[in-house]
Coordinates of N, CA and C in Angstrom, one line a residue:
M186 N -11.8 3.2 1.1 CA -11.7 2.0 0.3 C -11.1 0.9 1.2
T187 N -11.9 0.3 2.1 CA -11.4 -0.7 2.9 C -11.9 -2.1 2.5
T188 N -11.1 -3.0 2.3 CA -11.5 -4.4 1.9 C -11.2 -5.3 3.1
E189 N -12.1 -6.2 3.4 CA -11.9 -7.0 4.6 C -12.0 -8.5 4.3
P190 N -10.9 -9.1 3.9 CA -10.9 -10.6 3.7 C -10.9 -11.2 5.1
A191 N -11.3 -12.4 5.2 CA -11.6 -13.1 6.5 C -10.3 -13.6 7.2
P192 N -9.6 -14.6 6.7 CA -8.5 -15.2 7.4 C -7.3 -14.2 7.5
T193 N -6.5 -14.4 8.5 CA -5.4 -13.5 8.8 C -4.4 -13.4 7.6
A194 N -4.1 -14.5 7.0 CA -3.1 -14.4 5.8 C -3.7 -13.6 4.7
D195 N -5.0 -13.6 4.5 CA -5.7 -12.8 3.5 C -5.8 -11.3 3.9
R196 N -5.4 -11.0 5.2 CA -5.5 -9.6 5.7 C -4.1 -9.1 5.8
Q197 N -3.1 -9.7 5.1 CA -1.8 -9.2 5.2 C -1.4 -8.7 3.8
I198 N -0.3 -8.0 3.7 CA 0.1 -7.3 2.5 C 0.2 -8.2 1.2
P199 N 0.7 -9.4 1.3 CA 0.7 -10.2 0.0 C -0.6 -10.4 -0.6
A200 N -1.7 -10.4 0.1 CA -3.0 -10.5 -0.5 C -3.4 -9.3 -1.3
W201 N -2.8 -8.2 -1.1 CA -3.2 -7.0 -1.8 C -2.1 -6.6 -2.9
A202 N -1.0 -7.2 -2.9 CA 0.2 -6.8 -3.7 C -0.2 -6.7 -5.2
S203 N -1.1 -7.5 -5.7 CA -1.5 -7.4 -7.1 C -2.5 -6.3 -7.4
T204 N -2.9 -5.6 -6.4 CA -3.9 -4.5 -6.7 C -3.2 -3.1 -7.0
V205 N -1.9 -3.1 -6.9 CA -1.1 -1.9 -7.3 C -0.1 -2.4 -8.3
G206 N 0.6 -1.4 -8.9 CA 1.6 -1.7 -9.9 C 2.8 -2.5 -9.4
P207 N 3.4 -3.2 -10.3 CA 4.6 -4.1 -10.0 C 5.8 -3.3 -9.5
G208 N 5.9 -2.1 -9.8 CA 7.0 -1.3 -9.3 C 7.1 -1.1 -7.8
W209 N 6.0 -1.3 -7.1 CA 5.9 -1.2 -5.7 C 6.1 -2.5 -5.0
A210 N 6.4 -3.6 -5.7 CA 6.5 -4.9 -5.1 C 7.6 -5.0 -4.1
G211 N 8.8 -4.3 -4.3 CA 9.9 -4.3 -3.3 C 9.5 -3.6 -2.1
L212 N 8.8 -2.4 -2.2 CA 8.3 -1.7 -1.0 C 7.4 -2.5 -0.2
L213 N 6.5 -3.2 -0.9 CA 5.5 -4.0 -0.2 C 6.1 -5.2 0.5
D214 N 7.1 -5.8 -0.2 CA 7.8 -7.0 0.5 C 8.5 -6.5 1.7
Q215 N 9.2 -5.4 1.6 CA 10.0 -4.9 2.7 C 9.0 -4.5 3.9
L216 N 7.9 -3.9 3.6 CA 6.9 -3.6 4.6 C 6.3 -4.8 5.3
H217 N 6.0 -5.8 4.4 CA 5.4 -7.0 5.0 C 6.4 -7.7 5.9
R218 N 7.7 -7.8 5.5 CA 8.7 -8.4 6.4 C 8.9 -7.6 7.7
A219 N 8.9 -6.3 7.6 CA 9.0 -5.5 8.9 C 7.8 -5.7 9.8
L220 N 6.6 -5.7 9.2 CA 5.4 -5.8 10.0 C 5.3 -7.2 10.6
S221 N 5.7 -8.2 9.8 CA 5.7 -9.6 10.3 C 6.7 -9.8 11.5
A222 N 7.8 -9.1 11.4 CA 8.8 -9.1 12.5 C 8.2 -8.6 13.8
L223 N 7.3 -7.6 13.7 CA 6.7 -7.0 14.9 C 5.6 -8.0 15.4
D224 N 4.8 -8.5 14.5 CA 3.7 -9.4 14.8 C 3.4 -10.3 13.6
P225 N 3.7 -11.6 13.6 CA 3.4 -12.4 12.5 C 1.9 -12.5 12.1
A226 N 1.1 -12.1 13.0 CA -0.4 -12.2 12.8 C -0.9 -10.8 12.6
Y227 N -0.1 -9.8 12.2 CA -0.6 -8.4 11.9 C -1.7 -8.5 10.9
R228 N -2.6 -7.5 10.9 CA -3.7 -7.5 10.0 C -3.8 -6.1 9.3
I229 N -4.1 -6.0 8.1 CA -4.3 -4.8 7.4 C -5.7 -4.3 7.5
E230 N -5.9 -3.1 7.9 CA -7.3 -2.5 8.0 C -7.6 -1.8 6.7
E231 N -6.7 -1.1 6.1 CA -6.9 -0.4 4.9 C -5.7 -0.5 4.0
F232 N -5.9 -0.7 2.7 CA -4.8 -0.7 1.7 C -5.3 -0.1 0.4
A233 N -4.6 1.0 0.0 CA -5.1 1.7 -1.2 C -4.0 2.5 -1.8
A234 N -4.1 2.8 -3.1 CA -3.3 3.7 -3.8 C -4.1 5.0 -3.9
K235 N -3.6 6.0 -3.2 CA -4.4 7.3 -3.1 C -3.4 8.4 -3.4
L236 N -3.9 9.4 -4.2 CA -3.1 10.6 -4.5 C -1.7 10.3 -5.0
G237 N -1.5 9.2 -5.7 CA -0.2 8.8 -6.2 C 0.7 8.1 -5.3
G238 N 0.2 7.7 -4.1 CA 1.1 7.0 -3.2 C 0.3 5.8 -2.6
L239 N 1.1 5.0 -1.9 CA 0.5 3.8 -1.2 C 0.1 4.2 0.2
H240 N -1.1 3.8 0.6 CA -1.6 4.1 1.9 C -2.0 2.8 2.6
V241 N -1.4 2.4 3.7 CA -1.7 1.2 4.4 C -1.9 1.5 5.9
T242 N -3.0 1.0 6.4 CA -3.3 1.1 7.8 C -3.3 -0.3 8.4
V243 N -2.6 -0.5 9.5 CA -2.5 -1.8 10.2 C -3.6 -1.7 11.3
A244 N -4.3 -2.8 11.5 CA -5.3 -2.9 12.6 C -4.6 -2.8 13.9
D245 N -5.3 -2.1 14.8 CA -4.8 -2.0 16.2 C -4.7 -3.4 16.8
R246 N -3.7 -3.5 17.8 CA -3.5 -4.7 18.5 C -3.8 -4.5 20.0
F247 N -4.4 -5.5 20.6 CA -4.7 -5.4 22.0 C -4.0 -6.6 22.7
V248 N -3.4 -6.3 23.9 CA -2.8 -7.3 24.7 C -3.4 -7.3 26.0
D249 N -4.0 -8.5 26.4 CA -4.7 -8.6 27.6 C -5.8 -7.5 27.8
G250 N -6.5 -7.3 26.7 CA -7.5 -6.3 26.7 C -7.1 -4.8 26.7
E251 N -5.8 -4.6 26.7 CA -5.3 -3.2 26.6 C -4.8 -2.9 25.3
F252 N -5.0 -1.7 24.8 CA -4.5 -1.2 23.5 C -3.0 -1.1 23.6
D253 N -2.4 -1.7 22.5 CA -0.9 -1.7 22.5 C -0.4 -0.5 21.7
G254 N -0.2 0.6 22.4 CA 0.2 1.8 21.8 C 1.6 1.8 21.1
E255 N 2.5 1.0 21.7 CA 3.8 0.9 21.2 C 3.8 0.2 19.8
F256 N 2.9 -0.8 19.7 CA 2.8 -1.5 18.4 C 2.2 -0.5 17.4
A257 N 1.2 0.2 17.8 CA 0.6 1.2 16.9 C 1.6 2.3 16.4
D258 N 2.4 2.7 17.3 CA 3.5 3.7 16.9 C 4.5 3.1 15.9
R259 N 4.9 1.9 16.2 CA 5.9 1.3 15.3 C 5.3 0.9 14.0
T260 N 4.1 0.4 13.9 CA 3.5 0.1 12.6 C 3.2 1.4 11.8
T261 N 2.8 2.5 12.5 CA 2.5 3.7 11.8 C 3.8 4.3 11.2
A262 N 4.9 4.2 11.9 CA 6.2 4.6 11.4 C 6.6 3.8 10.2
L263 N 6.4 2.5 10.2 CA 6.7 1.7 9.0 C 5.8 2.0 7.8
T264 N 4.5 2.2 8.1 CA 3.6 2.5 6.9 C 3.8 3.9 6.4
D265 N 4.1 4.8 7.3 CA 4.4 6.2 6.8 C 5.7 6.2 5.9
A266 N 6.7 5.4 6.3 CA 7.9 5.3 5.5 C 7.6 4.7 4.1
A267 N 6.7 3.7 4.1 CA 6.4 3.1 2.8 C 5.6 4.1 2.0
T268 N 4.7 4.9 2.6 CA 4.0 5.9 1.8 C 5.0 6.9 1.2
I269 N 5.9 7.4 2.0 CA 6.8 8.4 1.4 C 7.7 7.8 0.3
A270 N 8.1 6.5 0.5 CA 8.9 5.9 -0.5 C 8.1 5.7 -1.8
S271 N 6.8 5.3 -1.7 CA 6.0 5.1 -2.8 C 5.8 6.3 -3.6
E272 N 5.8 7.5 -3.0 CA 5.6 8.8 -3.7 C 6.9 9.2 -4.5
H273 N 7.9 8.4 -4.4 CA 9.2 8.6 -5.1 C 9.6 7.4 -5.9
T274 N 8.7 6.4 -6.1 CA 9.0 5.2 -6.7 C 8.0 4.9 -7.8
C275 N 8.4 4.7 -9.0 CA 7.5 4.5 -10.1 C 6.6 3.2 -9.8
E276 N 5.3 3.4 -9.8 CA 4.4 2.3 -9.5 C 4.5 1.2 -10.6
D277 N 4.9 1.5 -11.8 CA 4.9 0.6 -12.9 C 6.2 -0.2 -13.0
C278 N 7.4 0.5 -12.7 CA 8.7 -0.3 -12.9 C 9.6 -0.2 -11.7
G279 N 9.3 0.6 -10.7 CA 10.2 0.7 -9.6 C 11.3 1.7 -9.6
A280 N 11.5 2.3 -10.8 CA 12.6 3.4 -10.9 C 12.2 4.6 -10.1
P281 N 13.1 5.5 -9.9 CA 12.7 6.8 -9.3 C 11.7 7.5 -10.1
G282 N 10.7 8.0 -9.4 CA 9.6 8.7 -10.1 C 9.0 9.8 -9.3
R283 N 8.0 10.4 -9.8 CA 7.3 11.5 -9.0 C 5.8 11.4 -9.4
I284 N 5.0 12.0 -8.5 CA 3.5 11.9 -8.7 C 3.1 12.8 -9.9
R285 N 2.3 12.2 -10.8 CA 1.9 12.8 -12.0 C 0.4 12.6 -12.2
F286 N -0.3 13.5 -12.9 CA -1.6 13.3 -13.3 C -1.7 12.5 -14.6
R287 N -2.7 11.6 -14.7 CA -2.9 10.9 -15.9 C -4.4 10.9 -16.1
G288 N -4.7 10.7 -17.4 CA -6.1 10.6 -17.8 C -6.5 11.4 -18.9
D289 N -7.8 11.4 -19.2 CA -8.3 12.2 -20.4 C -9.2 13.4 -20.0
G290 N -9.1 13.8 -18.8 CA -9.9 14.9 -18.4 C -11.2 14.4 -17.7
V291 N -11.9 13.4 -18.2 CA -13.1 12.9 -17.6 C -12.7 11.9 -16.5
F292 N -11.7 11.0 -16.8 CA -11.2 10.1 -15.8 C -9.7 10.5 -15.6
T293 N -9.5 11.2 -14.5 CA -8.1 11.6 -14.2 C -7.7 11.0 -12.9
W294 N -6.5 10.6 -12.8 CA -6.0 10.0 -11.5 C -4.5 10.5 -11.3
M295 N -4.0 10.3 -10.1 CA -2.6 10.6 -9.8 C -1.9 9.3 -9.6
R296 N -0.7 9.2 -10.2 CA 0.2 8.0 -10.0 C 1.6 8.5 -10.0
C297 N 2.4 7.7 -9.2 CA 3.8 8.0 -9.2 C 4.5 7.2 -10.4
L298 N 5.1 8.0 -11.3 CA 5.7 7.4 -12.5 C 7.0 8.0 -12.8
C299 N 7.9 7.2 -13.4 CA 9.2 7.7 -13.9 C 8.9 8.4 -15.3
D300 N 9.9 9.0 -15.9 CA 9.7 9.6 -17.2 C 9.3 8.6 -18.3
D301 N 10.0 7.5 -18.3 CA 9.7 6.5 -19.3 C 8.3 6.0 -19.2
C302 N 7.8 5.6 -18.0 CA 6.5 5.1 -17.9 C 5.4 6.2 -18.1
R303 N 5.8 7.4 -17.9 CA 4.8 8.5 -18.1 C 4.6 8.6 -19.6
T304 N 5.6 8.5 -20.4 CA 5.5 8.7 -21.9 C 5.1 7.4 -22.6
Q305 N 5.2 6.2 -21.9 CA 4.8 5.0 -22.5 C 3.9 4.3 -21.5
P306 N 2.7 4.8 -21.2 CA 1.9 4.3 -20.2 C 1.5 2.8 -20.3
R307 N 1.4 2.2 -19.2 CA 1.0 0.8 -19.1 C -0.5 0.8 -18.6
A308 N -1.1 -0.3 -18.6 CA -2.5 -0.4 -18.1 C -2.5 0.0 -16.6
V309 N -3.5 0.6 -16.2 CA -3.7 1.0 -14.8 C -4.0 -0.2 -13.9
A310 N -3.4 -0.3 -12.8 CA -3.6 -1.4 -11.9 C -5.1 -1.5 -11.4
P311 N -5.6 -2.6 -11.1 CA -6.9 -2.7 -10.6 C -7.1 -1.8 -9.4
S312 N -8.3 -1.5 -9.1 CA -8.6 -0.6 -8.0 C -8.2 -1.3 -6.7
A313 N -7.5 -0.5 -5.8 CA -7.1 -1.0 -4.5 C -8.2 -1.4 -3.6
G314 N -9.4 -1.0 -4.0 CA -10.6 -1.3 -3.2 C -11.1 -2.7 -3.5
S315 N -10.6 -3.3 -4.6 CA -11.1 -4.7 -4.9 C -10.7 -5.7 -3.9
N316 N -11.5 -6.7 -3.7 CA -11.2 -7.7 -2.7 C -10.2 -8.7 -3.2
P317 N -9.0 -8.8 -2.6 CA -7.9 -9.7 -3.1 C -8.3 -11.1 -2.9
A318 N -9.2 -11.4 -2.0 CA -9.6 -12.8 -1.7 C -10.4 -13.4 -2.9
S319 N -11.0 -12.5 -3.7 CA -11.9 -12.9 -4.8 C -11.1 -13.0 -6.1
S320 N -9.8 -12.6 -6.1 CA -9.0 -12.7 -7.3 C -8.6 -14.1 -7.6

């Protein structure tokens, strides 16, 4: 599920923040600030909620035609930390949570939810595969 908006700002985390639940807003803001500190023009290659967690891939960077491996290592460490944090943060409210199955058997999905949000479900966030530039 990769979405590819055109301009750089549309290829950064704020463009996708509304495609997942509001409970992950703090995680996304923190990740955006950390990635911007590494490279203000960073670009997202993939952004999705998969298997109950947040999955973000940052596009590779090249300097003078050479692959920037240090940048790739640093961005991967940041996105991996965000994924792990999302798997313990309620996507709906931001409280501590855990990955749970939801659905009616025909349409079942995994989301990270706290006890309260599990018992009082909110509407499911739009698909992370939707194009944020068209919203």
